[in-house]
Tab-separated table of C-alpha atoms in Angstrom:
chain	number	residue	atom	x	y	z
A	28	VAL	CA	0.000	0.000	0.000
A	29	LYS	CA	1.593	3.246	-1.150
A	30	SER	CA	0.524	6.366	0.628
A	31	GLU	CA	-0.868	9.243	-1.381
A	32	PHE	CA	-1.491	11.406	1.615
A	33	HIS	CA	-0.139	14.925	1.341
A	34	SER	CA	-1.659	17.287	3.829
A	35	ASP	CA	-1.000	20.344	1.644
A	36	ALA	CA	-3.299	19.006	-1.027
A	37	PHE	CA	-6.446	19.643	1.029
A	38	PRO	CA	-8.210	22.897	1.809
A	39	SER	CA	-7.989	24.184	5.346
A	40	ALA	CA	-11.658	23.476	6.172
A	41	ASP	CA	-11.058	19.823	5.443
A	42	HIS	CA	-7.910	20.033	7.456
A	43	ARG	CA	-9.814	21.287	10.499
A	44	TRP	CA	-12.459	18.641	10.065
A	45	PHE	CA	-9.725	16.038	9.804
A	46	ASN	CA	-7.984	17.247	12.960
A	47	ASP	CA	-11.263	17.291	14.894
A	48	HIS	CA	-12.923	14.111	13.685
A	49	ILE	CA	-10.306	11.694	12.405
A	50	LEU	CA	-6.926	12.341	13.923
A	51	PRO	CA	-8.033	11.851	17.580
A	52	HIS	CA	-9.040	8.286	16.734
A	53	GLU	CA	-5.665	7.263	15.362
A	54	PRO	CA	-4.292	5.698	18.584
A	55	LEU	CA	-7.372	3.544	19.099
A	56	LEU	CA	-7.372	2.555	15.452
A	57	ARG	CA	-3.752	1.477	15.679
A	58	ALA	CA	-4.384	-0.552	18.808
A	59	TRP	CA	-7.413	-2.141	17.240
A	60	LEU	CA	-5.614	-3.002	13.984
A	61	ARG	CA	-2.705	-4.430	15.923
A	62	SER	CA	-5.014	-6.727	17.887
A	63	ARG	CA	-6.951	-7.718	14.796
A	64	PHE	CA	-4.183	-8.116	12.255
A	65	PRO	CA	-1.220	-9.145	14.350
A	66	ARG	CA	1.169	-10.086	11.568
A	67	GLY	CA	2.224	-8.868	8.206
A	68	VAL	CA	0.259	-5.666	7.967
A	69	ASP	CA	2.254	-2.438	7.872
A	70	LEU	CA	0.357	-0.223	10.284
A	71	ASP	CA	1.973	3.047	9.217
A	72	ASP	CA	1.133	2.463	5.559
A	73	LEU	CA	-2.345	1.375	6.472
A	74	VAL	CA	-3.083	4.386	8.649
A	75	GLN	CA	-1.632	6.816	6.092
A	76	GLU	CA	-3.684	5.323	3.295
A	77	SER	CA	-6.793	5.375	5.475
A	78	PHE	CA	-6.256	9.071	6.146
A	79	ALA	CA	-5.912	9.669	2.425
A	80	ARG	CA	-9.049	7.743	1.547
A	81	VAL	CA	-11.161	9.384	4.194
A	82	LEU	CA	-10.039	12.805	2.993
A	83	ARG	CA	-10.695	11.877	-0.625
A	84	ALA	CA	-14.174	10.631	0.259
A	85	ARG	CA	-14.837	13.864	2.117
A	86	ALA	CA	-13.468	15.945	-0.761
A	87	ASN	CA	-15.810	14.028	-3.068
A	88	GLY	CA	-18.745	15.145	-0.971
A	89	ALA	CA	-19.390	12.043	1.090
A	90	THR	CA	-21.579	12.699	4.109
A	91	MET	CA	-20.402	10.634	7.035
A	92	ARG	CA	-22.769	10.016	9.874
A	93	SER	CA	-19.836	8.826	11.896
A	94	PRO	CA	-16.403	9.855	10.608
A	95	LYS	CA	-14.880	7.534	13.182
A	96	ALA	CA	-16.805	4.504	11.929
A	97	PHE	CA	-15.959	5.454	8.354
A	98	PHE	CA	-12.283	5.759	9.271
A	99	PHE	CA	-12.289	2.353	10.976
A	100	ALA	CA	-14.201	0.689	8.147
A	101	THR	CA	-11.770	2.128	5.618
A	102	ALA	CA	-8.764	0.882	7.550
A	103	ARG	CA	-10.324	-2.519	7.961
A	104	ASN	CA	-11.015	-2.705	4.210
A	105	LEU	CA	-7.418	-1.887	3.481
A	106	ALA	CA	-6.120	-4.476	5.934
A	107	LEU	CA	-8.343	-7.093	4.339
A	108	ASP	CA	-7.099	-5.993	0.929
A	109	VAL	CA	-3.530	-6.567	2.037
A	110	LEU	CA	-4.461	-10.009	3.338
A	111	ARG	CA	-6.346	-10.788	0.154
A	112	HIS	CA	-3.340	-10.087	-1.978
A	113	ARG	CA	-1.325	-12.358	0.227
A	114	HIS	CA	-3.864	-15.130	-0.274
A	115	VAL	CA	-4.417	-14.930	-4.009
A	116	SER	CA	-3.172	-18.443	-4.678
A	117	GLY	CA	-5.226	-21.596	-4.852
A	118	GLN	CA	-8.315	-22.225	-2.780
A	119	ASP	CA	-8.274	-18.834	-1.188
A	120	ASN	CA	-9.894	-17.569	-4.364
A	121	LEU	CA	-13.059	-19.179	-3.077
A	122	VAL	CA	-13.412	-16.489	-0.473
A	123	PRO	CA	-15.359	-13.541	-1.854
A	124	PHE	CA	-12.890	-10.811	-1.041
A	125	ASP	CA	-13.785	-8.974	-4.235
A	126	SER	CA	-16.998	-8.018	-2.534
A	127	LEU	CA	-15.021	-5.824	-0.178
A	128	ASN	CA	-13.901	-3.310	-2.765
A	129	VAL	CA	-17.289	-1.652	-2.866
A	130	LEU	CA	-16.164	1.576	-1.207
A	131	ASP	CA	-15.022	2.873	-4.593
A	132	GLY	CA	-18.430	2.259	-6.159
A	133	ASN	CA	-21.098	4.772	-7.017
A	134	GLU	CA	-23.444	4.013	-4.141
A	135	SER	CA	-24.046	6.326	-1.261
A	136	ILE	CA	-21.149	6.010	1.109
A	137	PRO	CA	-22.981	5.418	4.434
A	138	GLU	CA	-25.031	2.545	3.047
A	139	THR	CA	-21.976	1.068	1.453
A	140	VAL	CA	-20.077	1.263	4.709
A	141	ASP	CA	-22.848	-0.522	6.601
A	142	ARG	CA	-23.022	-3.325	4.106
A	143	THR	CA	-19.294	-3.495	3.685
A	144	GLU	CA	-18.849	-3.729	7.444
A	145	LYS	CA	-21.200	-6.671	7.599
A	146	LEU	CA	-19.643	-8.508	4.688
A	147	GLU	CA	-16.207	-7.835	6.081
A	148	ARG	CA	-17.167	-9.275	9.396
A	149	LEU	CA	-18.524	-12.423	7.764
A	150	THR	CA	-15.601	-12.763	5.399
A	151	LEU	CA	-13.055	-12.223	8.115
A	152	ALA	CA	-14.716	-14.863	10.286
A	153	ILE	CA	-14.470	-17.433	7.490
A	154	GLN	CA	-10.996	-16.313	6.490
A	155	SER	CA	-9.671	-16.897	9.986
A	156	LEU	CA	-10.756	-20.558	10.075
A	157	PRO	CA	-8.214	-23.363	9.618
A	158	GLU	CA	-7.695	-24.194	5.943
A	159	ARG	CA	-9.844	-27.301	5.501
A	160	CYS	CA	-12.579	-25.834	7.646
A	161	ARG	CA	-12.547	-22.613	5.638
A	162	GLU	CA	-12.734	-24.529	2.402
A	163	VAL	CA	-15.740	-26.565	3.513
A	164	MET	CA	-17.554	-23.566	5.004
A	165	THR	CA	-16.986	-21.563	1.819
A	166	LEU	CA	-18.353	-24.288	-0.414
A	167	ARG	CA	-21.406	-24.675	1.820
A	168	LYS	CA	-22.223	-21.063	2.676
A	169	VAL	CA	-20.801	-19.072	-0.232
A	170	TYR	CA	-21.318	-21.524	-3.069
A	171	GLY	CA	-24.341	-23.217	-1.528
A	172	LEU	CA	-23.219	-26.778	-2.257
A	173	PRO	CA	-24.926	-29.522	-0.217
A	174	GLN	CA	-22.714	-31.493	2.160
A	175	LYS	CA	-22.765	-34.600	-0.024
A	176	GLU	CA	-21.498	-32.666	-3.012
A	177	ILE	CA	-18.755	-31.009	-0.978
A	178	ALA	CA	-17.552	-34.437	0.134
A	179	ALA	CA	-17.478	-35.663	-3.465
A	180	ARG	CA	-15.750	-32.570	-4.764
A	181	LEU	CA	-13.025	-32.593	-2.118
A	182	GLY	CA	-12.686	-36.389	-2.015
A	183	ILE	CA	-13.382	-36.572	1.730
A	184	SER	CA	-16.071	-38.347	3.739
A	185	GLU	CA	-19.398	-36.722	4.524
A	186	CYS	CA	-18.539	-37.186	8.190
A	187	THR	CA	-15.469	-35.015	7.741
A	188	VAL	CA	-17.534	-32.382	5.949
A	189	SER	CA	-20.048	-32.334	8.817
A	190	ALA	CA	-17.321	-32.209	11.435
A	191	GLN	CA	-15.634	-29.269	9.716
A	192	LEU	CA	-18.935	-27.403	9.383
A	193	THR	CA	-19.638	-27.996	13.072
A	194	ILE	CA	-16.306	-26.474	14.006
A	195	GLY	CA	-16.749	-23.684	11.475
A	196	VAL	CA	-20.137	-22.467	12.613
A	197	ARG	CA	-19.080	-22.525	16.236
A	198	LYS	CA	-15.906	-20.541	15.593
A	199	CYS	CA	-17.848	-18.022	13.507
A	200	THR	CA	-20.364	-17.606	16.332
A	201	GLU	CA	-17.483	-16.872	18.696
A	202	SER	CA	-15.936	-14.488	16.210
A	203	PHE	CA	-19.209	-12.536	15.807
A	204	ALA	CA	-19.596	-12.321	19.565
A	205	ARG	CA	-16.076	-10.867	19.754
A	206	ASP	CA	-16.957	-8.338	17.017
A	207	ARG	CA	-19.993	-7.233	18.980
A	208	ARG	CA	-17.875	-6.689	22.065
A	209	GLU	CA	-15.350	-4.692	20.043
A	210	GLU	CA	-18.060	-2.558	18.549
A	211	GLY	CA	-18.582	-1.223	22.030
A	212	LEU	CA	-15.267	0.546	21.456
A	213	LEU	CA	-16.391	2.381	18.331
B	4	VAL	CA	-13.330	-37.212	28.104
B	5	ASN	CA	-14.781	-33.743	27.783
B	6	ILE	CA	-18.533	-33.419	27.688
B	7	PRO	CA	-19.499	-31.235	24.716
B	8	THR	CA	-20.850	-27.812	25.685
B	9	PRO	CA	-24.417	-26.869	24.697
B	10	ASP	CA	-22.993	-24.755	21.860
B	11	GLU	CA	-20.922	-27.656	20.574
B	12	GLN	CA	-23.942	-29.925	20.703
B	13	ALA	CA	-26.096	-27.283	19.052
B	14	ALA	CA	-23.614	-26.797	16.201
B	15	ASP	CA	-23.541	-30.559	15.757
B	16	TRP	CA	-27.335	-30.771	15.536
B	17	LEU	CA	-27.507	-27.821	13.190
B	18	VAL	CA	-25.104	-29.486	10.770
B	19	ARG	CA	-26.850	-32.848	11.048
B	20	ARG	CA	-30.176	-31.185	10.278
B	21	ASP	CA	-28.555	-29.407	7.344
B	22	ARG	CA	-27.548	-32.842	6.045
B	23	GLY	CA	-31.023	-34.267	6.658
B	24	LEU	CA	-32.308	-36.252	9.660
B	25	THR	CA	-33.822	-39.716	9.671
B	26	PRO	CA	-37.083	-40.025	11.659
B	27	ALA	CA	-35.133	-41.630	14.513
B	28	GLU	CA	-32.605	-38.789	14.513
B	29	GLN	CA	-35.454	-36.311	14.436
B	30	ASP	CA	-36.762	-37.873	17.670
B	31	ASP	CA	-33.301	-37.661	19.216
B	32	PHE	CA	-33.077	-34.041	18.194
B	33	LEU	CA	-36.386	-33.092	19.795
B	34	GLN	CA	-35.437	-34.966	22.920
B	35	TRP	CA	-32.121	-33.114	23.103
B	36	LEU	CA	-33.859	-29.799	22.501
B	37	SER	CA	-36.388	-30.295	25.288
B	38	ALA	CA	-33.869	-31.729	27.751
B	39	ASP	CA	-32.410	-28.368	28.799
B	40	PRO	CA	-33.398	-24.747	28.105
B	41	ARG	CA	-29.746	-23.966	27.400
B	42	HIS	CA	-29.944	-26.251	24.379
B	43	GLY	CA	-32.508	-24.053	22.656
B	44	GLU	CA	-30.531	-20.916	23.453
B	45	ALA	CA	-27.348	-22.435	22.070
B	46	LEU	CA	-29.162	-23.613	18.957
B	47	ALA	CA	-30.571	-20.122	18.368
B	48	ARG	CA	-27.041	-18.677	18.604
B	49	GLN	CA	-25.573	-21.139	16.139
B	50	GLN	CA	-28.506	-20.815	13.757
B	51	ALA	CA	-28.182	-17.033	13.719
B	52	THR	CA	-24.573	-17.428	12.582
B	53	TRP	CA	-25.496	-20.030	10.006
B	54	ARG	CA	-28.177	-17.789	8.499
B	55	GLU	CA	-26.041	-14.680	8.621
B	56	LEU	CA	-23.328	-16.416	6.622
B	57	ASP	CA	-25.871	-16.920	3.836
B	58	LEU	CA	-25.396	-13.248	3.019
B	59	LEU	CA	-22.074	-14.251	1.502
B	60	SER	CA	-23.797	-16.379	-1.103
B	61	ASP	CA	-25.069	-13.227	-2.824
B	62	TRP	CA	-21.518	-11.982	-3.051
B	63	ARG	CA	-19.516	-14.796	-4.500
B	64	PRO	CA	-16.975	-13.879	-7.164
B	65	GLY	CA	-18.611	-13.323	-10.507
B	66	HIS	CA	-21.959	-12.576	-8.925
B	67	ALA	CA	-21.113	-9.277	-7.331
B	68	PRO	CA	-23.126	-6.397	-8.818
């Protein structure tokens, strides 16, 4: 992620808005990113790029109900982007990370953020499962294949498919519960 | 040997039901469900996750708007 953030490029009103509504949240964002993406994500790059994107969105006339939530969602998108590029090989293509790039679309930004947040949360939960588990969950919940067909496609027993789904749904439930607790921070 | 928690049991039943229950298994399921109020609560939690994940099926690669 290359930063395009140059503070001189923005008018002073935006600068004030930025200093009041975005900058104070940087420490919490960093702490949160560090806890969520412990390895392999360059925090400085990520935060810089998030600043730049938030300012660009604002310059493009986006109305943000909660600049803080927008800032966090943007940073989370970027972190997931970084992870996606790391996972481009093989079965990881099954995970619908492309759905996360919707912030650049033409839709109204607040709606997009809400939906993106939700999809991110779901995607991240599946992404963090062990490999075989993730594969089986993706085929069942993203591609909608019945258990029998998953077993045939992967050349494993239906028992194994069921066992992996059992683990998967339970871990996702735990992951969502953790997200809800974290949202108390936002 | 660890006794499975209500959430572990609930996830197990959810996946078995997703696969399809025989009449005998259906009886076992109802018996499990009525045996302890925590079972129903755990099942509701796991089912909420299961249903929520269905949102991803609208977003698979190649089907995104």
